[in-house]
mmCIF file of C-alpha atoms and ligand atoms in Angstrom:
data_model
loop_
_atom_site.group_PDB
_atom_site.id
_atom_site.type_symbol
_atom_site.label_atom_id
_atom_site.label_comp_id
_atom_site.label_asym_id
_atom_site.label_seq_id
_atom_site.Cartn_x
_atom_site.Cartn_y
_atom_site.Cartn_z
ATOM 1 C CA MET A 934 -83.706 -143.929 115.134
ATOM 2 C CA SER A 935 -86.055 -146.512 114.943
ATOM 3 C CA TRP A 936 -86.504 -146.039 111.292
ATOM 4 C CA LEU A 937 -82.614 -147.054 111.674
ATOM 5 C CA LYS A 938 -82.972 -149.891 113.537
ATOM 6 C CA ASN A 939 -85.844 -151.151 111.268
ATOM 7 C CA THR A 940 -83.686 -150.974 108.351
ATOM 8 C CA ILE A 941 -80.510 -151.966 109.609
ATOM 9 C CA SER A 942 -82.455 -155.286 110.797
ATOM 10 C CA THR A 943 -84.267 -155.768 107.256
ATOM 11 C CA TRP A 944 -80.575 -155.302 105.363
ATOM 12 C CA ILE A 945 -78.743 -157.768 107.638
ATOM 13 C CA LYS A 946 -81.735 -160.361 106.782
ATOM 14 C CA VAL A 947 -81.349 -159.472 103.304
ATOM 15 C CA PHE A 948 -77.770 -159.593 103.038
ATOM 16 C CA ASN A 949 -77.709 -162.680 104.905
ATOM 17 C CA GLN A 950 -78.850 -164.278 101.861
ATOM 18 C CA VAL A 951 -75.581 -163.098 100.135
ATOM 19 C CA ASP A 952 -72.313 -164.896 100.129
ATOM 20 C CA SER A 953 -71.005 -161.687 101.534
ATOM 21 C CA THR A 954 -67.259 -162.877 101.800
ATOM 22 C CA GLU A 955 -67.715 -161.743 97.900
ATOM 23 C CA VAL A 956 -69.264 -158.730 98.457
ATOM 24 C CA ASN A 957 -68.176 -157.497 101.625
ATOM 25 C CA ILE A 958 -69.476 -154.009 102.169
ATOM 26 C CA ASP A 959 -69.989 -152.175 105.719
ATOM 27 C CA ILE A 960 -73.312 -151.276 105.653
ATOM 28 C CA LYS A 961 -73.705 -149.600 109.449
ATOM 29 C CA GLY A 962 -70.242 -147.359 108.395
ATOM 30 C CA LEU A 963 -72.220 -146.548 104.835
ATOM 31 C CA LEU A 964 -74.999 -145.399 106.597
ATOM 32 C CA ARG A 965 -72.751 -143.313 108.864
ATOM 33 C CA GLY A 966 -71.108 -142.266 105.808
ATOM 34 C CA LYS A 967 -67.955 -144.264 106.188
ATOM 35 C CA GLN A 968 -65.998 -143.080 102.893
ATOM 36 C CA ALA A 969 -64.105 -146.614 102.702
ATOM 37 C CA ALA A 970 -68.017 -148.350 102.714
ATOM 38 C CA VAL A 971 -69.577 -145.548 100.309
ATOM 39 C CA ALA A 972 -66.323 -145.917 97.729
ATOM 40 C CA ARG A 973 -66.983 -149.991 98.008
ATOM 41 C CA ALA A 974 -70.628 -149.329 97.368
ATOM 42 C CA VAL A 975 -70.104 -147.396 94.667
ATOM 43 C CA ASN A 976 -67.386 -149.231 92.859
ATOM 44 C CA LEU A 977 -69.676 -152.416 93.195
ATOM 45 C CA VAL A 978 -72.387 -150.528 91.028
ATOM 46 C CA GLU A 979 -70.216 -148.965 88.440
ATOM 47 C CA ASN A 980 -68.491 -152.160 87.489
ATOM 48 C CA GLN A 981 -71.351 -153.687 86.784
ATOM 49 C CA ARG A 982 -70.005 -156.875 87.043
ATOM 50 C CA CYS A 983 -72.415 -159.326 85.993
ATOM 51 C CA ASP A 984 -71.851 -162.151 88.529
ATOM 52 C CA HIS A 985 -72.849 -159.423 90.917
ATOM 53 C CA GLU A 986 -75.862 -157.967 89.564
ATOM 54 C CA ASP A 987 -78.084 -159.974 92.165
ATOM 55 C CA VAL A 988 -75.963 -158.363 95.122
ATOM 56 C CA ILE A 989 -76.108 -154.942 93.536
ATOM 57 C CA LYS A 990 -80.054 -154.952 93.101
ATOM 58 C CA ARG A 991 -80.599 -156.033 96.589
ATOM 59 C CA LEU A 992 -78.237 -153.495 97.906
ATOM 60 C CA LEU A 993 -80.242 -150.751 96.251
ATOM 61 C CA VAL A 994 -83.132 -151.914 96.831
ATOM 62 C CA THR A 995 -82.185 -151.892 100.574
ATOM 63 C CA LEU A 996 -80.531 -148.853 100.486
ATOM 64 C CA GLY A 997 -83.686 -147.412 98.632
ATOM 65 C CA ASP A 998 -85.521 -147.885 102.261
ATOM 66 C CA MET A 999 -82.991 -146.343 104.218
ATOM 67 C CA ALA A 1000 -82.896 -142.914 102.457
ATOM 68 C CA ARG A 1001 -81.969 -140.271 105.692
ATOM 69 C CA PRO A 1002 -84.990 -138.654 106.031
ATOM 70 C CA GLY A 1003 -83.259 -135.382 106.653
ATOM 71 C CA ARG A 1004 -81.361 -135.722 103.348
ATOM 72 C CA HIS A 1005 -81.507 -132.247 101.038
ATOM 73 C CA ILE A 1006 -80.627 -133.044 97.536
ATOM 74 C CA ILE A 1007 -80.002 -130.079 95.453
ATOM 75 C CA GLY A 1008 -79.460 -129.772 92.026
ATOM 76 C CA ILE A 1009 -76.644 -127.032 90.960
ATOM 77 C CA SER A 1010 -76.734 -126.306 87.047
ATOM 78 C CA GLY A 1011 -75.900 -123.663 84.424
ATOM 79 C CA PRO A 1012 -73.953 -123.087 81.201
ATOM 80 C CA PRO A 1013 -70.235 -124.148 81.042
ATOM 81 C CA GLY A 1014 -67.786 -122.208 82.947
ATOM 82 C CA VAL A 1015 -70.581 -120.484 85.083
ATOM 83 C CA GLY A 1016 -68.805 -121.173 88.176
ATOM 84 C CA LYS A 1017 -70.526 -124.105 89.678
ATOM 85 C CA SER A 1018 -67.703 -126.114 90.768
ATOM 86 C CA SER A 1019 -66.006 -123.066 92.663
ATOM 87 C CA MET A 1020 -69.325 -122.418 94.437
ATOM 88 C CA ILE A 1021 -69.873 -126.176 95.097
ATOM 89 C CA SER A 1022 -66.216 -126.017 96.472
ATOM 90 C CA LYS A 1023 -67.276 -122.872 98.992
ATOM 91 C CA LEU A 1024 -71.056 -124.549 99.601
ATOM 92 C CA ILE A 1025 -68.854 -127.935 101.003
ATOM 93 C CA GLN A 1026 -66.851 -125.736 103.665
ATOM 94 C CA LYS A 1027 -70.289 -124.043 104.761
ATOM 95 C CA TYR A 1028 -72.378 -127.470 105.268
ATOM 96 C CA ARG A 1029 -68.913 -129.471 106.635
ATOM 97 C CA ALA A 1030 -68.711 -125.901 109.493
ATOM 98 C CA ASP A 1031 -72.397 -126.815 110.221
ATOM 99 C CA GLY A 1032 -71.424 -130.687 110.847
ATOM 100 C CA LYS A 1033 -73.304 -131.833 107.528
ATOM 101 C CA ARG A 1034 -71.791 -134.960 105.660
ATOM 102 C CA ILE A 1035 -71.904 -134.106 102.115
ATOM 103 C CA GLY A 1036 -71.987 -136.317 98.461
ATOM 104 C CA VAL A 1037 -71.374 -134.758 95.203
ATOM 105 C CA ILE A 1038 -72.249 -135.965 91.934
ATOM 106 C CA SER A 1039 -70.442 -133.989 89.183
ATOM 107 C CA VAL A 1040 -71.317 -134.780 85.690
ATOM 108 C CA ASP A 1041 -68.646 -134.239 83.246
ATOM 109 C CA PRO A 1042 -70.243 -131.922 80.343
ATOM 110 C CA SER A 1043 -67.660 -132.681 78.212
ATOM 111 C CA SER A 1044 -69.427 -136.131 77.417
ATOM 112 C CA ILE A 1045 -72.687 -134.702 76.782
ATOM 113 C CA LYS A 1046 -73.429 -133.470 73.518
ATOM 114 C CA THR A 1047 -74.537 -130.050 73.183
ATOM 115 C CA GLY A 1048 -72.861 -128.601 76.780
ATOM 116 C CA GLY A 1049 -69.098 -129.891 75.933
ATOM 117 C CA ALA A 1050 -67.105 -126.783 75.880
ATOM 118 C CA LEU A 1051 -64.251 -127.468 76.942
ATOM 119 C CA LEU A 1052 -62.828 -124.314 78.864
ATOM 120 C CA GLY A 1053 -59.344 -123.911 79.479
ATOM 121 C CA ASP A 1054 -60.142 -122.454 82.620
ATOM 122 C CA ARG A 1055 -62.432 -125.420 84.320
ATOM 123 C CA VAL A 1056 -61.754 -125.804 87.937
ATOM 124 C CA ARG A 1057 -62.000 -129.027 89.738
ATOM 125 C CA ILE A 1058 -64.197 -129.391 93.649
ATOM 126 C CA GLU A 1059 -61.783 -128.064 96.128
ATOM 127 C CA TYR A 1060 -62.290 -130.463 99.376
ATOM 128 C CA ASP A 1061 -59.666 -131.560 102.195
ATOM 129 C CA PRO A 1062 -59.042 -135.269 100.927
ATOM 130 C CA GLN A 1063 -58.406 -136.212 104.435
ATOM 131 C CA ASP A 1064 -61.722 -135.034 105.575
ATOM 132 C CA GLN A 1065 -64.480 -138.042 106.058
ATOM 133 C CA GLY A 1066 -67.187 -136.004 105.400
ATOM 134 C CA VAL A 1067 -66.878 -135.327 102.196
ATOM 135 C CA PHE A 1068 -67.359 -137.839 98.838
ATOM 136 C CA ILE A 1069 -66.791 -136.824 95.395
ATOM 137 C CA ARG A 1070 -67.714 -138.811 92.060
ATOM 138 C CA SER A 1071 -67.299 -137.465 89.066
ATOM 139 C CA MET A 1072 -69.245 -139.324 86.121
ATOM 140 C CA SER A 1073 -68.833 -138.553 82.530
ATOM 141 C CA ALA A 1074 -72.200 -139.834 80.144
ATOM 142 C CA GLY A 1075 -69.920 -141.773 77.847
ATOM 143 C CA SER A 1076 -68.453 -144.654 80.320
ATOM 144 C CA SER A 1077 -71.628 -145.376 81.619
ATOM 145 C CA LEU A 1078 -73.502 -148.129 80.583
ATOM 146 C CA GLY A 1079 -77.661 -147.826 80.348
ATOM 147 C CA GLY A 1080 -77.166 -144.154 79.947
ATOM 148 C CA LEU A 1081 -76.559 -140.924 82.837
ATOM 149 C CA ALA A 1082 -80.070 -141.228 84.466
ATOM 150 C CA TYR A 1083 -79.812 -144.802 85.266
ATOM 151 C CA HIS A 1084 -76.279 -144.458 86.377
ATOM 152 C CA THR A 1085 -77.157 -141.580 88.488
ATOM 153 C CA GLY A 1086 -80.082 -142.809 89.898
ATOM 154 C CA ARG A 1087 -78.136 -145.907 91.267
ATOM 155 C CA ILE A 1088 -75.139 -143.740 92.932
ATOM 156 C CA LEU A 1089 -77.749 -141.235 94.352
ATOM 157 C CA THR A 1090 -79.416 -144.312 96.026
ATOM 158 C CA ILE A 1091 -76.425 -144.759 98.062
ATOM 159 C CA PHE A 1092 -75.675 -141.449 98.653
ATOM 160 C CA GLU A 1093 -79.318 -140.796 99.912
ATOM 161 C CA ALA A 1094 -78.337 -143.353 102.539
ATOM 162 C CA ALA A 1095 -75.037 -142.129 103.474
ATOM 163 C CA PHE A 1096 -75.231 -138.498 103.106
ATOM 164 C CA ASP A 1097 -76.913 -135.164 104.909
ATOM 165 C CA VAL A 1098 -76.444 -132.836 101.719
ATOM 166 C CA ILE A 1099 -75.832 -134.153 98.370
ATOM 167 C CA LEU A 1100 -74.870 -131.857 95.350
ATOM 168 C CA LEU A 1101 -75.682 -132.598 91.871
ATOM 169 C CA GLU A 1102 -73.665 -130.677 88.977
ATOM 170 C CA THR A 1103 -74.339 -130.596 85.957
ATOM 171 C CA VAL A 1104 -74.286 -128.447 82.904
ATOM 172 C CA GLY A 1105 -77.493 -126.882 81.458
ATOM 173 C CA VAL A 1106 -80.386 -124.265 81.972
ATOM 174 C CA GLY A 1107 -83.268 -125.364 83.291
ATOM 175 C CA GLN A 1108 -83.721 -128.952 81.991
ATOM 176 C CA SER A 1109 -80.426 -130.182 82.069
ATOM 177 C CA GLU A 1110 -79.503 -132.235 78.937
ATOM 178 C CA SER A 1111 -79.355 -135.481 80.891
ATOM 179 C CA ASP A 1112 -83.011 -134.679 83.157
ATOM 180 C CA ILE A 1113 -81.134 -135.372 86.562
ATOM 181 C CA GLU A 1114 -82.712 -132.637 87.958
ATOM 182 C CA TYR A 1115 -85.395 -134.582 88.293
ATOM 183 C CA ALA A 1116 -83.668 -135.977 91.237
ATOM 184 C CA ALA A 1117 -83.445 -132.977 93.158
ATOM 185 C CA ASP A 1118 -85.130 -131.236 96.016
ATOM 186 C CA THR A 1119 -84.154 -127.918 94.914
ATOM 187 C CA VAL A 1120 -83.221 -126.674 91.377
ATOM 188 C CA VAL A 1121 -80.488 -124.079 92.043
ATOM 189 C CA VAL A 1122 -79.196 -122.367 88.322
ATOM 190 C CA LEU A 1123 -76.274 -120.164 88.156
ATOM 191 C CA VAL A 1124 -76.090 -117.518 85.350
ATOM 192 C CA GLN A 1125 -73.588 -115.293 84.035
ATOM 193 C CA PRO A 1126 -73.652 -111.772 84.183
ATOM 194 C CA GLY A 1127 -74.524 -110.166 80.767
ATOM 195 C CA SER A 1128 -75.676 -113.203 79.499
ATOM 196 C CA GLY A 1129 -79.338 -112.823 78.065
ATOM 197 C CA ASP A 1130 -79.851 -116.657 78.031
ATOM 198 C CA MET A 1131 -81.756 -117.230 80.384
ATOM 199 C CA LEU A 1132 -83.874 -114.016 80.276
ATOM 200 C CA GLN A 1133 -84.615 -115.324 76.924
ATOM 201 C CA PHE A 1134 -85.750 -119.199 78.107
ATOM 202 C CA ILE A 1135 -87.954 -117.459 81.262
ATOM 203 C CA LYS A 1136 -89.502 -114.545 78.500
ATOM 204 C CA ALA A 1137 -90.118 -117.565 75.947
ATOM 205 C CA GLY A 1138 -91.600 -119.393 78.674
ATOM 206 C CA ILE A 1139 -89.872 -122.781 77.273
ATOM 207 C CA MET A 1140 -88.439 -123.346 80.568
ATOM 208 C CA GLU A 1141 -89.161 -124.394 84.127
ATOM 209 C CA ILE A 1142 -87.931 -121.204 86.637
ATOM 210 C CA PRO A 1143 -85.652 -122.834 89.116
ATOM 211 C CA HIS A 1144 -86.431 -122.679 92.701
ATOM 212 C CA ILE A 1145 -83.542 -120.361 93.189
ATOM 213 C CA LEU A 1146 -81.277 -118.436 90.522
ATOM 214 C CA VAL A 1147 -77.889 -117.356 91.016
ATOM 215 C CA VAL A 1148 -76.146 -114.426 89.189
ATOM 216 C CA ASN A 1149 -72.801 -115.616 90.119
ATOM 217 C CA LYS A 1150 -69.374 -113.554 89.205
ATOM 218 C CA ALA A 1151 -71.127 -110.270 90.558
ATOM 219 C CA ASP A 1152 -67.490 -109.517 91.312
ATOM 220 C CA ARG A 1153 -68.673 -107.791 87.832
ATOM 221 C CA LYS A 1154 -70.937 -105.053 89.020
ATOM 222 C CA LYS A 1155 -72.159 -103.023 86.156
ATOM 223 C CA ARG A 1156 -72.915 -106.024 83.948
ATOM 224 C CA SER A 1157 -74.224 -108.646 87.289
ATOM 225 C CA ALA A 1158 -76.417 -105.585 88.557
ATOM 226 C CA THR A 1159 -78.087 -105.154 85.021
ATOM 227 C CA THR A 1160 -78.847 -109.127 84.890
ATOM 228 C CA PHE A 1161 -80.156 -109.337 88.001
ATOM 229 C CA TYR A 1162 -82.717 -106.322 87.453
ATOM 230 C CA ASP A 1163 -83.834 -108.036 84.635
ATOM 231 C CA LEU A 1164 -83.940 -111.445 85.849
ATOM 232 C CA LYS A 1165 -85.953 -109.489 88.552
ATOM 233 C CA ASN A 1166 -88.122 -108.386 86.188
ATOM 234 C CA ALA A 1167 -88.710 -111.185 84.192
ATOM 235 C CA ILE A 1168 -89.499 -113.311 87.268
ATOM 236 C CA SER A 1169 -91.837 -110.806 88.711
ATOM 237 C CA LEU A 1170 -93.614 -111.005 85.517
ATOM 238 C CA GLU A 1171 -94.395 -114.271 85.552
ATOM 239 C CA ASP A 1172 -95.627 -113.462 89.210
ATOM 240 C CA ILE A 1173 -98.473 -111.734 87.612
ATOM 241 C CA ASN A 1174 -99.448 -113.843 85.152
ATOM 242 C CA GLY A 1175 -100.037 -116.587 88.454
ATOM 243 C CA THR A 1176 -96.775 -118.861 86.757
ATOM 244 C CA GLY A 1177 -94.183 -117.518 88.628
ATOM 245 C CA CYS A 1178 -94.025 -120.557 91.364
ATOM 246 C CA SER A 1179 -91.449 -123.053 89.930
ATOM 247 C CA ASP A 1180 -93.076 -125.979 90.373
ATOM 248 C CA GLY A 1181 -97.179 -124.760 90.956
ATOM 249 C CA ARG A 1182 -96.693 -125.300 95.205
ATOM 250 C CA GLY A 1183 -96.639 -121.748 95.870
ATOM 251 C CA TRP A 1184 -92.448 -121.028 96.413
ATOM 252 C CA GLN A 1185 -91.968 -118.156 95.007
ATOM 253 C CA THR A 1186 -88.517 -118.305 93.001
ATOM 254 C CA LYS A 1187 -85.692 -116.418 94.601
ATOM 255 C CA LEU A 1188 -83.023 -114.705 92.944
ATOM 256 C CA VAL A 1189 -79.373 -113.669 94.379
ATOM 257 C CA MET A 1190 -76.239 -112.305 93.679
ATOM 258 C CA THR A 1191 -72.967 -113.977 94.554
ATOM 259 C CA SER A 1192 -69.154 -114.237 93.564
ATOM 260 C CA VAL A 1193 -67.175 -116.800 94.695
ATOM 261 C CA THR A 1194 -63.654 -114.801 94.056
ATOM 262 C CA GLU A 1195 -65.332 -112.192 96.748
ATOM 263 C CA ASN A 1196 -66.474 -114.571 98.807
ATOM 264 C CA PHE A 1197 -69.984 -112.901 98.909
ATOM 265 C CA GLY A 1198 -73.491 -113.957 98.951
ATOM 266 C CA ILE A 1199 -72.819 -117.587 99.157
ATOM 267 C CA GLY A 1200 -73.923 -117.599 103.124
ATOM 268 C CA LYS A 1201 -77.172 -115.913 101.738
ATOM 269 C CA LEU A 1202 -77.276 -118.863 98.900
ATOM 270 C CA LYS A 1203 -77.254 -121.651 101.637
ATOM 271 C CA GLY A 1204 -79.692 -119.882 103.356
ATOM 272 C CA LEU A 1205 -82.497 -120.055 100.648
ATOM 273 C CA MET A 1206 -81.510 -123.497 99.339
ATOM 274 C CA GLU A 1207 -82.126 -124.302 103.536
ATOM 275 C CA SER A 1208 -85.246 -122.410 103.737
ATOM 276 C CA HIS A 1209 -86.831 -124.191 100.132
ATOM 277 C CA LEU A 1210 -86.249 -127.327 102.486
ATOM 278 C CA GLY A 1211 -88.022 -125.981 104.905
ATOM 279 C CA PHE A 1212 -91.017 -125.111 102.672
ATOM 280 C CA LEU A 1213 -90.895 -128.709 100.783
ATOM 281 C CA ARG A 1214 -91.029 -130.246 104.518
ATOM 282 C CA GLY A 1215 -94.421 -127.689 105.348
ATOM 283 C CA THR A 1216 -96.114 -129.345 102.418
ATOM 284 C CA ASN A 1217 -95.828 -133.238 101.552
ATOM 285 C CA ILE A 1218 -92.264 -134.137 100.363
ATOM 286 C CA ASP A 1219 -92.664 -137.393 100.667
ATOM 287 C CA LYS A 1220 -95.311 -137.109 98.363
ATOM 288 C CA ILE A 1221 -93.087 -134.801 96.096
ATOM 289 C CA ARG A 1222 -90.223 -137.605 96.426
ATOM 290 C CA ARG A 1223 -92.158 -140.395 95.557
ATOM 291 C CA GLU A 1224 -93.493 -138.360 92.691
ATOM 292 C CA ARG A 1225 -90.045 -137.523 91.408
ATOM 293 C CA SER A 1226 -88.676 -140.828 92.017
ATOM 294 C CA HIS A 1227 -91.679 -142.217 89.551
ATOM 295 C CA LEU A 1228 -90.656 -139.206 86.941
ATOM 296 C CA GLN A 1229 -86.504 -140.391 87.206
ATOM 297 C CA ALA A 1230 -87.822 -144.027 86.967
ATOM 298 C CA PHE A 1231 -89.800 -143.178 83.916
ATOM 299 C CA THR A 1232 -86.643 -141.105 82.423
ATOM 300 C CA THR A 1233 -84.180 -144.290 83.017
ATOM 301 C CA PHE A 1234 -87.079 -146.585 81.028
ATOM 302 C CA LYS A 1235 -86.870 -143.771 77.864
ATOM 303 C CA GLU A 1236 -83.467 -144.221 77.958
ATOM 304 C CA GLN A 1237 -82.867 -147.159 77.283
ATOM 305 C CA PHE A 1238 -85.969 -148.199 75.931
ATOM 306 C CA GLY A 1239 -87.111 -144.856 73.885
ATOM 307 C CA ASN A 1240 -90.643 -143.818 72.917
ATOM 308 C CA HIS A 1241 -91.687 -147.458 71.633
ATOM 309 C CA GLY A 1242 -91.202 -148.567 74.971
ATOM 310 C CA ILE A 1243 -93.222 -146.430 75.900
ATOM 311 C CA LYS A 1244 -95.988 -146.973 73.761
ATOM 312 C CA ALA A 1245 -95.533 -150.577 74.775
ATOM 313 C CA LEU A 1246 -96.360 -149.621 78.478
ATOM 314 C CA GLY A 1247 -99.474 -147.656 77.605
ATOM 315 C CA GLY A 1248 -97.794 -144.379 77.420
ATOM 316 C CA GLN A 1249 -96.397 -141.949 80.053
ATOM 317 C CA GLU A 1250 -99.514 -141.646 82.088
ATOM 318 C CA ARG A 1251 -100.304 -145.232 82.468
ATOM 319 C CA ILE A 1252 -96.313 -145.555 83.210
ATOM 320 C CA LEU A 1253 -96.595 -143.062 86.484
ATOM 321 C CA PHE A 1254 -100.241 -144.270 87.430
ATOM 322 C CA LEU A 1255 -98.375 -148.024 87.757
ATOM 323 C CA LEU A 1256 -95.592 -147.214 89.587
ATOM 324 C CA GLU A 1257 -98.074 -144.800 91.812
ATOM 325 C CA GLU A 1258 -100.053 -148.364 92.628
ATOM 326 C CA ALA A 1259 -97.092 -149.683 93.272
ATOM 327 C CA ARG A 1260 -95.729 -147.120 96.251
ATOM 328 C CA VAL A 1261 -92.672 -146.658 94.317
ATOM 329 C CA THR A 1262 -90.452 -144.505 96.716
ATOM 330 C CA ASN A 1263 -87.091 -145.513 94.714
ATOM 331 C CA SER A 1264 -86.347 -144.692 91.117
ATOM 332 C CA TYR A 1265 -84.010 -147.822 91.042
ATOM 333 C CA THR A 1266 -87.106 -150.112 92.257
ATOM 334 C CA GLY A 1267 -88.938 -147.845 89.706
ATOM 335 C CA ALA A 1268 -86.976 -148.788 87.010
ATOM 336 C CA VAL A 1269 -86.767 -152.139 87.509
ATOM 337 C CA LEU A 1270 -90.185 -152.582 87.740
ATOM 338 C CA LEU A 1271 -90.792 -150.804 84.224
ATOM 339 C CA PHE A 1272 -87.594 -153.337 82.712
ATOM 340 C CA ARG A 1273 -90.015 -156.393 84.478
ATOM 341 C CA LYS A 1274 -92.778 -155.641 82.510
ATOM 342 C CA ILE A 1275 -91.517 -154.439 79.115
ATOM 343 C CA TYR A 1276 -88.946 -158.190 79.494
ATOM 344 C CA LYS A 1277 -92.789 -159.337 79.938
ATOM 345 C CA ILE A 1278 -94.508 -158.118 77.024
ATOM 346 C CA MET A 1279 -91.345 -159.032 75.102
ATOM 347 C CA ASN A 1280 -91.486 -162.662 76.546
ATOM 348 C CA ILE A 1281 -87.827 -162.214 78.141
ATOM 349 C CA SER A 1282 -87.379 -163.635 81.258
ATOM 350 C CA ALA A 1283 -85.557 -161.920 83.979
ATOM 351 C CA ARG A 1284 -84.554 -162.034 86.949
HETATM 352 N N1 GTP B 1549 -64.750 -113.645 88.471
HETATM 353 C C1 GTP B 1549 -65.073 -114.704 88.944
HETATM 354 N N2 GTP B 1549 -64.829 -115.544 88.471
HETATM 355 C C2 GTP B 1549 -65.145 -117.067 88.511
HETATM 356 C C3 GTP B 1549 -66.230 -116.792 90.013
HETATM 357 N N3 GTP B 1549 -66.775 -118.314 90.282
HETATM 358 C C4 GTP B 1549 -65.821 -118.923 89.537
HETATM 359 N N4 GTP B 1549 -64.902 -118.072 88.287
HETATM 360 C C5 GTP B 1549 -64.064 -118.672 87.882
HETATM 361 O O1 GTP B 1549 -64.539 -119.318 86.506
HETATM 362 C C6 GTP B 1549 -63.967 -120.078 85.871
HETATM 363 C C7 GTP B 1549 -64.897 -121.645 85.695
HETATM 364 O O2 GTP B 1549 -65.144 -121.758 86.924
HETATM 365 P P1 GTP B 1549 -65.858 -123.389 87.636
HETATM 366 O O3 GTP B 1549 -66.273 -123.449 88.859
HETATM 367 O O4 GTP B 1549 -65.191 -124.789 86.720
HETATM 368 O O5 GTP B 1549 -67.140 -123.392 86.438
HETATM 369 P P2 GTP B 1549 -68.411 -124.156 86.079
HETATM 370 O O6 GTP B 1549 -69.570 -124.159 85.916
HETATM 371 O O7 GTP B 1549 -67.983 -125.752 87.118
HETATM 372 O O8 GTP B 1549 -67.673 -124.969 84.638
HETATM 373 P P3 GTP B 1549 -67.718 -125.951 83.761
HETATM 374 O O9 GTP B 1549 -68.450 -127.078 84.836
HETATM 375 O O10 GTP B 1549 -66.792 -126.691 82.904
HETATM 376 O O11 GTP B 1549 -69.159 -126.306 83.408
HETATM 377 C C8 GTP B 1549 -63.097 -120.638 86.609
HETATM 378 O O12 GTP B 1549 -61.435 -119.742 86.216
HETATM 379 C C9 GTP B 1549 -63.307 -119.786 88.003
HETATM 380 O O13 GTP B 1549 -62.301 -119.246 88.819
HETATM 381 C C10 GTP B 1549 -67.008 -115.669 90.511
HETATM 382 O O14 GTP B 1549 -67.879 -115.193 91.220
HETATM 383 N N5 GTP B 1549 -65.995 -114.289 90.037
HETATM 384 MG MG1 MG B 1550 -67.685 -127.930 87.188
#
């Protein structure tokens, strides 16, 4: 664990410069996923107190370099009520049985403009509150200063240093409203049996096909079988055109039927998610993650400065080039780099 030793000593150097009585965070505990330490870091970042901004920056930059190499970030998205939270509750049990530590970020759909179907039967993610290995954070777009991608990126930076598996629940199909799927290694989309939306999206070529497509509520047998085979055909048609790989890297989209209520297919889903991580490890996962952090930094920047800001920095391609040139690996650091550049152009001093 020499990476851990090195990063801890880096951190101690950085942290020594900070008044640690004021922001007393147990970094070693955080790296072991200790609830209290993670909660304290998350609160510090979420409260966004101006007088803590300097410490927050140092904390995030340092934690960004401490991301657990074996981590797996999984985006779970799908339309309102499809069963995302129910599925996450089951996945938590399975990962805990493997001894993995889990962090969950759940984005509240009622706060997102178009996804806000507030269903009466919406469930909360279930977990054992005594279990030190699970940490859940719900977020709403409305409550976060500075935009959702910005906010999620910051919490994610903490989670990546603390947990083995990070699940992101977002409402949306494919490209989510909040774009936070840019953060995920593996994108899983849940589909309702009998809903033709996904099929239409695939056929029209207007969405990126996720790494794993799940027909949930497969206890509704007839409807789910039809949906399953329709999707299977749609995906294999895509393959004939040579575009069936969801990310252009050779991964073939996987399709699985699950039922949370009847408890089937969930182990298979977990197996597919793990095999996708294995696939990524077999390619250049560091480069993929670096490029993804650039896209996330870009999204955060866009969220704050819009198209004018992008234009001022020379356009998307130029921005991505700047991030790659600086070998940015942490979306938070990337966003800060872009903010500095635009402040410089605007002649505003930035710390
Ligand atoms: N029959 C059946 N019902 C399910 C299944 N999975 C979830 N549900 C039910 O579907 C409803 C919505 O489930 P949630 O887990 O809240 O769905 P969600 O996608 O997280 O919903 P939002 O967060 O509101 O978008 C609840 O009543 C669940 O009990 C399933 O496999 N079969
Ligand atoms: Mg939910």
